[in-house]
Tab-separated table of C-alpha atoms in Angstrom:
chain	number	residue	atom	x	y	z
A	1	UNK	CA	-10.835	12.601	-18.718
A	2	UNK	CA	-9.686	14.510	-15.565
A	3	UNK	CA	-10.926	14.341	-12.236
A	4	UNK	CA	-10.805	17.514	-10.134
A	5	UNK	CA	-10.174	18.309	-6.038
A	6	UNK	CA	-12.899	20.940	-5.891
A	7	UNK	CA	-12.769	21.635	-2.654
A	8	UNK	CA	-8.753	22.469	-2.241
A	9	UNK	CA	-9.000	25.877	-4.415
A	10	UNK	CA	-11.741	26.484	-1.553
A	11	UNK	CA	-9.807	25.451	1.456
A	12	UNK	CA	-6.094	26.653	0.202
A	13	UNK	CA	-4.478	29.513	-1.953
A	14	UNK	CA	-2.403	27.297	-4.267
A	15	UNK	CA	0.855	28.785	-4.272
A	16	UNK	CA	3.134	26.545	-6.498
A	17	UNK	CA	1.674	23.646	-9.149
A	18	UNK	CA	4.336	20.186	-9.811
A	19	UNK	CA	3.390	17.575	-12.093
A	20	UNK	CA	3.832	14.239	-11.161
A	21	UNK	CA	3.802	11.099	-12.178
A	22	UNK	CA	2.045	8.264	-10.124
A	23	UNK	CA	3.089	4.858	-9.725
A	24	UNK	CA	-0.489	2.137	-9.371
A	25	UNK	CA	-0.761	-1.310	-10.527
A	26	UNK	CA	-3.531	-2.118	-12.952
A	27	UNK	CA	-6.721	-2.413	-11.660
A	28	UNK	CA	-6.588	0.413	-10.165
A	29	UNK	CA	-5.796	2.246	-13.874
A	30	UNK	CA	-8.871	0.436	-15.061
A	31	UNK	CA	-10.828	2.128	-11.918
A	32	UNK	CA	-9.614	5.743	-13.138
A	33	UNK	CA	-10.128	5.750	-16.544
A	34	UNK	CA	-13.746	4.203	-15.503
A	35	UNK	CA	-14.166	7.573	-12.458
A	36	UNK	CA	-13.839	6.125	-10.218
A	37	UNK	CA	-11.782	8.758	-7.842
A	38	UNK	CA	-11.199	10.331	-5.907
A	39	UNK	CA	-8.599	13.110	-4.465
A	40	UNK	CA	-11.879	14.575	-2.175
A	41	UNK	CA	-9.874	14.247	0.904
A	42	UNK	CA	-6.031	13.984	-0.202
A	43	UNK	CA	-2.783	14.985	0.279
A	44	UNK	CA	0.529	14.283	-0.285
A	45	UNK	CA	4.134	13.375	2.041
A	46	UNK	CA	7.488	13.130	1.775
A	47	UNK	CA	9.146	10.736	3.903
A	48	UNK	CA	12.759	9.606	3.105
A	49	UNK	CA	13.355	11.615	0.677
A	50	UNK	CA	10.162	10.201	-1.454
A	51	UNK	CA	6.837	12.129	-2.484
A	52	UNK	CA	3.364	9.767	-1.747
A	53	UNK	CA	0.277	10.824	-1.901
A	54	UNK	CA	-2.148	9.697	1.062
A	55	UNK	CA	-6.062	9.188	0.709
A	56	UNK	CA	-6.902	9.300	-1.773
A	57	UNK	CA	-10.023	6.986	-2.946
A	58	UNK	CA	-9.449	4.529	-5.773
A	59	UNK	CA	-12.323	1.769	-5.664
A	60	UNK	CA	-11.800	-1.609	-6.628
A	61	UNK	CA	-11.753	-2.820	-10.177
A	62	UNK	CA	-15.258	-4.927	-10.686
A	63	UNK	CA	-13.431	-7.638	-12.309
A	64	UNK	CA	-9.360	-7.885	-10.566
A	65	UNK	CA	-10.651	-9.937	-7.055
A	66	UNK	CA	-7.344	-11.493	-6.505
A	67	UNK	CA	-5.251	-8.062	-7.526
A	68	UNK	CA	-6.964	-5.277	-6.119
A	69	UNK	CA	-5.248	-3.138	-3.253
A	70	UNK	CA	-7.089	-1.127	-0.362
A	71	UNK	CA	-9.001	1.221	-1.886
A	72	UNK	CA	-6.829	4.206	-0.109
A	73	UNK	CA	-3.170	3.019	0.328
A	74	UNK	CA	-0.314	5.274	-0.238
A	75	UNK	CA	0.830	5.870	-3.295
A	76	UNK	CA	3.961	6.793	-5.004
A	77	UNK	CA	4.289	9.974	-6.925
A	78	UNK	CA	7.408	10.219	-8.677
A	79	UNK	CA	9.038	13.517	-8.909
A	80	UNK	CA	12.288	14.687	-10.282
A	81	UNK	CA	14.912	14.548	-6.843
A	82	UNK	CA	15.679	18.916	-6.756
A	83	UNK	CA	11.784	19.414	-7.691
A	84	UNK	CA	11.259	16.988	-4.082
A	85	UNK	CA	14.279	19.682	-2.512
A	86	UNK	CA	12.028	22.355	-3.664
A	87	UNK	CA	8.275	21.191	-2.144
A	88	UNK	CA	10.864	20.146	1.121
A	89	UNK	CA	11.710	23.161	0.964
A	90	UNK	CA	8.602	24.625	1.463
A	91	UNK	CA	6.703	22.660	3.389
A	92	UNK	CA	8.872	22.897	5.882
A	93	UNK	CA	10.163	26.590	6.303
A	94	UNK	CA	6.532	28.279	5.228
A	95	UNK	CA	4.770	25.879	7.113
A	96	UNK	CA	2.696	24.675	3.638
A	97	UNK	CA	0.953	21.481	2.241
A	98	UNK	CA	1.373	18.916	-0.965
A	99	UNK	CA	-2.993	19.053	-2.159
A	100	UNK	CA	-3.413	16.768	-5.611
A	101	UNK	CA	-5.905	19.142	-7.473
A	102	UNK	CA	-6.156	17.099	-10.959
A	103	UNK	CA	-5.981	13.454	-12.102
A	104	UNK	CA	-5.439	13.351	-15.416
A	105	UNK	CA	-4.641	11.325	-18.715
A	106	UNK	CA	-1.499	12.236	-20.799
A	107	UNK	CA	-1.182	10.260	-23.473
A	108	UNK	CA	-0.998	6.916	-21.382
A	109	UNK	CA	0.332	7.864	-18.807
A	110	UNK	CA	-1.829	9.281	-15.391
A	111	UNK	CA	0.104	12.207	-14.142
A	112	UNK	CA	-1.309	14.127	-10.606
A	113	UNK	CA	-1.624	17.903	-10.794
A	114	UNK	CA	0.150	18.794	-7.276
A	115	UNK	CA	-0.714	22.140	-5.238
A	116	UNK	CA	1.937	23.289	-2.633
A	117	UNK	CA	-0.842	25.362	-1.065
A	118	UNK	CA	-1.333	27.587	1.951
A	119	UNK	CA	-4.516	27.271	4.360
A	120	UNK	CA	-7.196	29.918	3.888
A	121	UNK	CA	-9.150	31.051	6.950
A	122	UNK	CA	-12.624	31.345	7.600
A	123	UNK	CA	-12.386	35.288	6.215
A	124	UNK	CA	-10.511	34.440	2.840
A	125	UNK	CA	-13.217	31.790	2.223
A	126	UNK	CA	-15.189	34.275	2.141
A	127	UNK	CA	-13.880	36.678	0.441
A	128	UNK	CA	-14.050	34.209	-3.072
A	129	UNK	CA	-17.582	32.681	-2.693
A	130	UNK	CA	-18.184	36.614	-2.675
A	131	UNK	CA	-15.535	36.689	-5.703
A	132	UNK	CA	-17.487	34.214	-7.653
A	133	UNK	CA	-21.153	35.243	-6.740
A	134	UNK	CA	-19.674	38.460	-8.212
A	135	UNK	CA	-18.475	36.829	-11.285
A	136	UNK	CA	-21.593	34.764	-11.841
A	137	UNK	CA	-23.831	37.905	-11.608
A	138	UNK	CA	-21.725	39.665	-13.793
A	139	UNK	CA	-22.359	36.287	-16.556
A	140	UNK	CA	-26.300	36.553	-16.246
A	141	UNK	CA	-26.259	40.636	-16.563
A	142	UNK	CA	-23.806	40.704	-20.005
A	143	UNK	CA	-25.527	37.517	-21.276
A	144	UNK	CA	-28.390	38.855	-21.217
A	145	UNK	CA	-27.490	42.273	-22.783
A	146	UNK	CA	-26.744	40.411	-26.140
């Protein structure tokens, strides 16, 4: 099961991708397994040489009672020190942003695919919409030719 951030590829150019672990508690993991998670407005931030994911929405687990935490709390991401340094240099020097692209299971563990991204302008967004429409039309034509 994957939870995708569909808006990220529409609003940003993805320059580099990283796979990171995420520190969660038990109730949050159960909610993610149930598919009650949203990456839409979330972004990454580096504080004290550690990467945090902000505004990721994980719904409260119904049977979690007192163990439920805030739904949009900051969550620590687990990356190697050299990866954090590289991401930090890209952010400071090139003015890029950390955006989560997808959340998925790798065995028993939950992983986040992070993208170091550059924001698109409105004309870039229009071009990507045109390319998507052209690809869709070509698929329709090739489907009917067989």
